[in-house]
mmCIF file of C-alpha atoms in Angstrom:
data_model
loop_
_atom_site.group_PDB
_atom_site.id
_atom_site.type_symbol
_atom_site.label_atom_id
_atom_site.label_comp_id
_atom_site.label_asym_id
_atom_site.label_seq_id
_atom_site.Cartn_x
_atom_site.Cartn_y
_atom_site.Cartn_z
ATOM 1 C CA MET D 295 -0.063 0.093 0.033
ATOM 2 C CA PHE D 296 1.442 3.442 -1.036
ATOM 3 C CA LEU D 297 0.765 6.742 0.585
ATOM 4 C CA SER D 298 -1.722 8.865 -1.170
ATOM 5 C CA PHE D 299 -1.335 12.689 -1.614
ATOM 6 C CA SER D 300 -4.947 13.220 -1.589
ATOM 7 C CA PRO D 301 -6.647 14.570 1.647
ATOM 8 C CA VAL D 302 -10.028 13.301 0.376
ATOM 9 C CA LEU D 303 -9.476 9.970 2.172
ATOM 10 C CA GLY D 304 -9.762 11.512 5.471
ATOM 11 C CA ASN D 305 -6.687 9.698 6.972
ATOM 12 C CA SER D 306 -4.832 12.070 9.220
ATOM 13 C CA TRP D 307 -1.442 10.838 7.957
ATOM 14 C CA ASP D 308 -2.424 11.637 4.405
ATOM 15 C CA VAL D 309 -3.691 15.020 5.337
ATOM 16 C CA PHE D 310 -0.410 15.659 7.158
ATOM 17 C CA VAL D 311 1.827 14.431 4.357
ATOM 18 C CA TYR D 312 -0.227 16.445 1.763
ATOM 19 C CA SER D 313 -0.112 19.707 3.755
ATOM 20 C CA LEU D 314 3.686 19.262 4.338
ATOM 21 C CA PHE D 315 4.264 18.484 0.664
ATOM 22 C CA GLN D 316 2.186 21.439 -0.375
ATOM 23 C CA GLU D 317 3.904 23.977 1.875
ATOM 24 C CA ARG D 318 7.406 22.930 0.764
ATOM 25 C CA VAL D 319 6.626 22.938 -2.923
ATOM 26 C CA TYR D 320 4.692 26.099 -2.902
ATOM 27 C CA GLY D 321 7.303 27.873 -0.583
ATOM 28 C CA LEU D 322 10.125 26.699 -2.929
ATOM 29 C CA PHE D 323 8.180 27.822 -5.934
ATOM 30 C CA GLU D 324 7.563 31.310 -4.448
ATOM 31 C CA GLN D 325 11.223 31.625 -3.605
ATOM 32 C CA VAL D 326 12.474 30.704 -7.033
ATOM 33 C CA CYS D 327 9.974 32.852 -8.745
ATOM 34 C CA GLY D 328 10.997 35.703 -6.404
ATOM 35 C CA MET D 329 14.603 35.367 -7.187
ATOM 36 C CA PHE D 330 13.826 35.058 -10.825
ATOM 37 C CA ILE D 331 11.962 38.301 -10.899
ATOM 38 C CA LEU D 332 14.599 40.048 -8.802
ATOM 39 C CA PHE D 333 17.299 38.858 -11.128
ATOM 40 C CA CYS D 334 15.498 40.046 -14.210
ATOM 41 C CA PHE D 335 14.773 43.430 -12.607
ATOM 42 C CA MET D 336 18.371 44.017 -11.554
ATOM 43 C CA THR D 337 19.549 42.933 -15.132
ATOM 44 C CA THR D 338 17.163 45.424 -16.621
ATOM 45 C CA LEU D 339 18.003 48.151 -14.230
ATOM 46 C CA THR D 340 21.656 47.669 -14.844
ATOM 47 C CA LEU D 341 21.184 47.724 -18.564
ATOM 48 C CA PHE D 342 18.969 50.706 -18.327
ATOM 49 C CA PHE D 343 21.565 52.767 -16.398
ATOM 50 C CA VAL D 344 24.431 51.679 -18.705
ATOM 51 C CA LEU D 345 22.473 52.700 -21.761
ATOM 52 C CA ASN D 346 21.463 56.024 -20.223
ATOM 53 C CA ILE D 347 24.998 56.834 -19.146
ATOM 54 C CA ARG D 348 26.065 56.218 -22.739
ATOM 55 C CA LEU D 349 23.125 58.244 -23.941
ATOM 56 C CA LEU D 350 23.985 61.224 -21.704
ATOM 57 C CA ARG D 351 27.563 61.163 -22.970
ATOM 58 C CA HIS D 352 26.406 61.709 -26.609
ATOM 59 C CA VAL D 353 23.652 64.169 -26.104
ATOM 60 C CA ARG D 354 24.749 67.760 -25.830
ATOM 61 C CA SER D 355 22.575 69.196 -23.080
ATOM 62 C CA THR D 356 23.052 71.504 -20.090
ATOM 63 C CA SER D 357 24.115 70.243 -16.713
ATOM 64 C CA THR D 358 20.573 71.226 -15.352
ATOM 65 C CA GLN D 359 18.966 68.882 -17.912
ATOM 66 C CA ASN D 360 21.352 66.167 -17.046
ATOM 67 C CA CYS D 361 20.595 66.589 -13.334
ATOM 68 C CA ILE D 362 16.821 66.556 -13.891
ATOM 69 C CA LEU D 363 17.135 63.548 -16.034
ATOM 70 C CA ARG D 364 19.384 61.620 -13.635
ATOM 71 C CA MET D 365 16.981 62.615 -10.753
ATOM 72 C CA THR D 366 13.970 61.392 -12.635
ATOM 73 C CA LEU D 367 15.567 58.118 -13.598
ATOM 74 C CA GLY D 368 16.776 57.532 -10.131
ATOM 75 C CA VAL D 369 13.309 58.265 -8.383
ATOM 76 C CA SER D 370 11.480 56.066 -10.956
ATOM 77 C CA SER D 371 13.884 53.285 -10.464
ATOM 78 C CA ILE D 372 13.625 53.408 -6.708
ATOM 79 C CA LEU D 373 9.936 53.539 -6.856
ATOM 80 C CA PHE D 374 9.756 50.620 -9.285
ATOM 81 C CA PHE D 375 12.257 48.645 -7.199
ATOM 82 C CA ARG D 376 10.073 49.244 -4.037
ATOM 83 C CA LYS D 377 6.937 48.109 -5.718
ATOM 84 C CA LEU D 378 8.659 44.907 -7.221
ATOM 85 C CA LEU D 379 10.260 44.177 -3.814
ATOM 86 C CA GLY D 380 6.847 44.568 -2.088
ATOM 87 C CA MET D 381 5.371 41.997 -4.735
ATOM 88 C CA VAL D 382 8.298 39.568 -4.170
ATOM 89 C CA LEU D 383 8.061 39.684 -0.393
ATOM 90 C CA ARG D 384 4.335 39.127 -0.134
#
């Protein structure tokens, strides 16, 4: 006789094993998804900053425009990171 993963049978051992299995699998799945999303975000953010730094080198603009652009990019990146981190940690 093998152990069933269905709690429908009503056996307390089956329900215990099923709930333990479910917690471990879903917990691992959430961690892997969270790390993947964080990795994608950090890669995108790094590429975004590298491309913008290269763009700022080639565009002739005043120091005020550069400062405003960098502040806007920084604030939007921080807000996006906070939102993403809040979604991952839920």
